[in-house]
Coordinates of C-alpha atoms in Angstrom, one line a residue:
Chain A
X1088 CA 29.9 -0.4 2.2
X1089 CA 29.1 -2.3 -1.2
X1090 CA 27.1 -0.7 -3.4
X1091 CA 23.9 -2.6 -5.4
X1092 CA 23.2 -2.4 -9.1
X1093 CA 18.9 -3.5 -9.8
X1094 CA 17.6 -2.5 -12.8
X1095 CA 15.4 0.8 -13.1
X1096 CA 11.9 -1.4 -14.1
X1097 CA 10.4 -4.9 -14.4
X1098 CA 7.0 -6.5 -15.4
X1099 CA 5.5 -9.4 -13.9
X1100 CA 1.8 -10.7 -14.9
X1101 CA -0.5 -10.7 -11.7
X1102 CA -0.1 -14.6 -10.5
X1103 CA 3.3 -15.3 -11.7
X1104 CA 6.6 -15.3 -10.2
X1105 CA 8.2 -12.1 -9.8
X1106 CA 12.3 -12.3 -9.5
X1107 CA 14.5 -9.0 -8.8
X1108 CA 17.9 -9.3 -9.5
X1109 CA 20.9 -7.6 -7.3
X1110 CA 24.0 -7.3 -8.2
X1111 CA 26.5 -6.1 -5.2
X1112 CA 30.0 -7.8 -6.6
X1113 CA 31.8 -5.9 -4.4
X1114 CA 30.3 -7.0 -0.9
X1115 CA 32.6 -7.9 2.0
X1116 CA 31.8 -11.1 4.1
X1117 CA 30.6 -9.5 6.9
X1118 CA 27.9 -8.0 5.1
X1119 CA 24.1 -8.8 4.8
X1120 CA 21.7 -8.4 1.4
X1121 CA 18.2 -6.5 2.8
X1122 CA 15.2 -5.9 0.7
X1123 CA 12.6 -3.3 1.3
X1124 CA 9.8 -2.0 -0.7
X1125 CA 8.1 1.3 -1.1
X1126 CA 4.5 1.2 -1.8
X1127 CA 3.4 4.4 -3.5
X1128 CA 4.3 7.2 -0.7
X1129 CA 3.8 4.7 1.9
X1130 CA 7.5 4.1 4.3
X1131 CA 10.3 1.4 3.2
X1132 CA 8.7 -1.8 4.2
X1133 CA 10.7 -5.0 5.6
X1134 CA 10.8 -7.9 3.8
X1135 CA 13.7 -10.3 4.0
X1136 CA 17.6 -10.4 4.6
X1137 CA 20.1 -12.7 4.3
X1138 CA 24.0 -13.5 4.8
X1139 CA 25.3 -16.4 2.2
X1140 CA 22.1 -19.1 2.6
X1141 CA 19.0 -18.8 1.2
X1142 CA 15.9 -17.3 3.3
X1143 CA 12.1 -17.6 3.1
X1144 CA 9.8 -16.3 4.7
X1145 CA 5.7 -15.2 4.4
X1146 CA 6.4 -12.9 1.8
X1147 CA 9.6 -13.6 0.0
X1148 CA 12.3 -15.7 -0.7
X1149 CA 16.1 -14.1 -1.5
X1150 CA 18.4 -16.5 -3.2
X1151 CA 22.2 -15.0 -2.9
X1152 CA 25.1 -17.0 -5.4
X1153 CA 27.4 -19.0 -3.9
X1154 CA 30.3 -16.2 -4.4
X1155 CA 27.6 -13.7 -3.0
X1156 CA 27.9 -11.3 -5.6
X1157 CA 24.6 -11.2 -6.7
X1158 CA 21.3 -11.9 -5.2
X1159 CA 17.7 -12.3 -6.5
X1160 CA 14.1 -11.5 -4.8
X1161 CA 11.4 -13.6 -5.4
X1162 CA 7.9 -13.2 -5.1
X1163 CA 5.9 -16.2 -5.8
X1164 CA 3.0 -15.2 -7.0
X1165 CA 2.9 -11.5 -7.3
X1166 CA -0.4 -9.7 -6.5
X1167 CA -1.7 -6.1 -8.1
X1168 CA -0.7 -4.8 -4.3
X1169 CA 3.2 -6.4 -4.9
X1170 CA 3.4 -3.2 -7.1
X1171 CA 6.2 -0.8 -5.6
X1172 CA 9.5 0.0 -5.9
X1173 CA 11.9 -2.8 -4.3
X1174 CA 15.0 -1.5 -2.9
X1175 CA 18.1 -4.1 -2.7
X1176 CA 20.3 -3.1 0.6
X1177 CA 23.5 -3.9 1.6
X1178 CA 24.4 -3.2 5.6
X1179 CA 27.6 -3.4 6.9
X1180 CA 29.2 -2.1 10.0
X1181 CA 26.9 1.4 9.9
X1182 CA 23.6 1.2 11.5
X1183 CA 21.6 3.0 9.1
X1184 CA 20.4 1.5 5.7
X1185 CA 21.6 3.4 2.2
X1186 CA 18.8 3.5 -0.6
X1187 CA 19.9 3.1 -3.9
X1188 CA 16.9 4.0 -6.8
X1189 CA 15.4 0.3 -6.5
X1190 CA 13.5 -1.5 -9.1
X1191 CA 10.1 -0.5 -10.1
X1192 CA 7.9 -3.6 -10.4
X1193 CA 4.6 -2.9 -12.4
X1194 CA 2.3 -5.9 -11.6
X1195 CA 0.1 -6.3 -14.4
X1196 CA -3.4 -8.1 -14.5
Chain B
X245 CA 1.3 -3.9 18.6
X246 CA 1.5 -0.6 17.4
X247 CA 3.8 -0.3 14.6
X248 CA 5.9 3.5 13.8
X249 CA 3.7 6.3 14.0
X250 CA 4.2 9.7 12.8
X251 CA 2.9 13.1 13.1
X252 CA 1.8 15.5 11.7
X253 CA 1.0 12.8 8.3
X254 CA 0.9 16.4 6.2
X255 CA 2.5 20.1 7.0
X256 CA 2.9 23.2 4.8
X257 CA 4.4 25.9 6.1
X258 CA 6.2 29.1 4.5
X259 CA 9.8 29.4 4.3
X260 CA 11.7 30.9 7.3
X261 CA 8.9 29.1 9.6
X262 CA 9.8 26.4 12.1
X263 CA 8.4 22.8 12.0
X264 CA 8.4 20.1 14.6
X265 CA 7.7 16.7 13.2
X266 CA 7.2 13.8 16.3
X267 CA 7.8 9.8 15.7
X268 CA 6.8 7.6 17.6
X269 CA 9.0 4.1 17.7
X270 CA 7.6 0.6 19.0
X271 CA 7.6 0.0 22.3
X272 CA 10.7 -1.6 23.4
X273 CA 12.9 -0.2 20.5
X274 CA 16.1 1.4 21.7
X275 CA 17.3 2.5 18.0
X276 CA 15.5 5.0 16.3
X277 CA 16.4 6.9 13.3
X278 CA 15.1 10.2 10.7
X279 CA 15.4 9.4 7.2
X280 CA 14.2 11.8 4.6
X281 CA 13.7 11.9 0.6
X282 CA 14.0 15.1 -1.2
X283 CA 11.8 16.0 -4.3
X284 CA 14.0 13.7 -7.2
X285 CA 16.1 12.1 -4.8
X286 CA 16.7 8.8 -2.9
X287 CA 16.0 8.2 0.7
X288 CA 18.8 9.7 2.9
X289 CA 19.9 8.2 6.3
X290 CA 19.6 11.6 8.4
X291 CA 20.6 10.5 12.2
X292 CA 20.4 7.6 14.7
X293 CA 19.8 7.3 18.4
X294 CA 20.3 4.6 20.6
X295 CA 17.8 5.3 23.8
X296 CA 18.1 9.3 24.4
X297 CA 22.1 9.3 22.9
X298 CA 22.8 10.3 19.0
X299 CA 25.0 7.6 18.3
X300 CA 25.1 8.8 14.5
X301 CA 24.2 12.2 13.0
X302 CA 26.5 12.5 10.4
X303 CA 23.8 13.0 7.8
X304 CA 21.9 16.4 9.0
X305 CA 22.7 18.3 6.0
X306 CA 22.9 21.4 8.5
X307 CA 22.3 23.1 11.5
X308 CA 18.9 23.9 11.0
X309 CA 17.7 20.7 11.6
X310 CA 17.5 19.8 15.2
X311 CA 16.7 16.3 16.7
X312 CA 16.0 15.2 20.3
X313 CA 15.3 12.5 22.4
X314 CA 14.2 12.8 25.4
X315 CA 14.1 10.2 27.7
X316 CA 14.4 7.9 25.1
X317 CA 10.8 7.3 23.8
X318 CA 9.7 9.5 21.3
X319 CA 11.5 11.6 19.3
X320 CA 11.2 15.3 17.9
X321 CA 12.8 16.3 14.6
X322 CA 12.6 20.4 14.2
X323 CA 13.5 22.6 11.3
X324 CA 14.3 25.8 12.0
X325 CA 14.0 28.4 9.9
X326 CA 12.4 26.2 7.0
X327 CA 13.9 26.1 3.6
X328 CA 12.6 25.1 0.2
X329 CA 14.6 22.7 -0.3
X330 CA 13.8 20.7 2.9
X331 CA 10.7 19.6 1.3
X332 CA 10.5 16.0 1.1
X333 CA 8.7 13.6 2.9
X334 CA 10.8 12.8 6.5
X335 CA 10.6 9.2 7.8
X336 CA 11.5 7.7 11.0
X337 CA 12.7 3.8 11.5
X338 CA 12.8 2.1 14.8
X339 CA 15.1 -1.4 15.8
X340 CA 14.9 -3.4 18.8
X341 CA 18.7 -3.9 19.4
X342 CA 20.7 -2.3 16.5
X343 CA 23.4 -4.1 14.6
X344 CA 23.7 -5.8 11.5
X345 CA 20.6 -7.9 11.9
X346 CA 18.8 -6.0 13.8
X347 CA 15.4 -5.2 11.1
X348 CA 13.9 -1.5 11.1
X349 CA 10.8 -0.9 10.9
X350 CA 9.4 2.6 9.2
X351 CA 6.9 4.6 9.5
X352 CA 4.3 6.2 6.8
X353 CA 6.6 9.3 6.9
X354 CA 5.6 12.5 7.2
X355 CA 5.4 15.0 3.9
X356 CA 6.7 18.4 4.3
X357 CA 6.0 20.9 1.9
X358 CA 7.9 24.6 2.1
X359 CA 6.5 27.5 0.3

């Protein structure tokens, strides 16, 4: 299964946009881009997935390239509670998700 | 509806001592899986079962660890004889159908602590 690259830590000021790149260039077609996030010591929560179009939904919106090499997360207008660590997934044939070290995104008021 | 619940939330217990930690899946979810993440580590896939059958338990890191489903509600994960290193906080997932779309859903996870 492809592996994903995020970087270790962002920033994002309370109210703005928050985007969380992905990079998984070696991704086979088959294969679907999930995010999760870790809130403190909460579990991995849900947020979005996605093949080769772009998805919204209530919480997020994941734009993945046309070549489907690289995908982004975006939060619209990130909260102080949007702070966690985001986890970029991606599943192929084997049931079970693989956790990479995910981006840890400070929200900042 | 009742989302992934876990118990106990906390345990510490000595090493050599067993632990049995219960989850919980939503109602109507055939797929359940253990996850765990080790002091330092990232979150590690541990089994999966579909209804009462493991249908993936390549990663128990040994046989020490012990996981069951019976009748294919809840499940039990049990360590026996505890080690240090299995500290960690233990979480389990649940799924409706399994596959590649199919979402899991965790719960809070349950934090282990081995003295």
């Amino acid at each position: 299964d492809a592996k994903t690259t995020q970087p270790p830590s962002m920033d994002c000021a309370e109210g703005r946009a928050a985007n969380l790149p992905c990079n998984h260039s070696t991704i086979s077609g088959n294969e679907y881009v999930y995010w999760y996030r870790q809130i403190h010591s909460q579990g991995p929560q849900y947020i979005i997935h996605g093949l080769k179009n772009n998805e919204t939904n209530e919480m997020a919106s994941l734009i993945i390239t046309e070549d489907r090499k690289s995908s982004t997360l975006i939060l619209p207008h990130a909260t102080l509670r949007d702070t966690a660590v985001y986890y970029c997934i991606v599943r192929g044939s084997q049931g079970n998700l693989i956790f990479g070290k995910g981006t840890k995104l400070s929200v900042k008021p | 509806e009742a989302g992934v619940t876990q118990f106990p939330s906390h345990s510490v217990i000595e090493k050599g001592q067993t632990v049995t930690l219960r989850c919980d899946p939503i109602s109507g979810h055939d797929n359940l899986y253990w996850y765990r993440r080790v002091m330092g580590k990232e979150i590690k896939f541990l089994l999966h079962f579909v209804k009462e059958s493991k249908q993936d338990e390549s990663g128990m890191p040994n046989n020490r660890f012990l996981a069951e489903r019976t009748g294919g509600t809840y499940s039990t994960l049990k360590v026996q004889p505890a080690e240090l290193e299995d500290s960690g906080v233990y979480f389990c997932a649940s799924s409706q159908r399994g596959g590649l779309t199919d979402t899991q859903y965790f719960g809070p996870g349950t934090r282990l602590t081995v003295l």
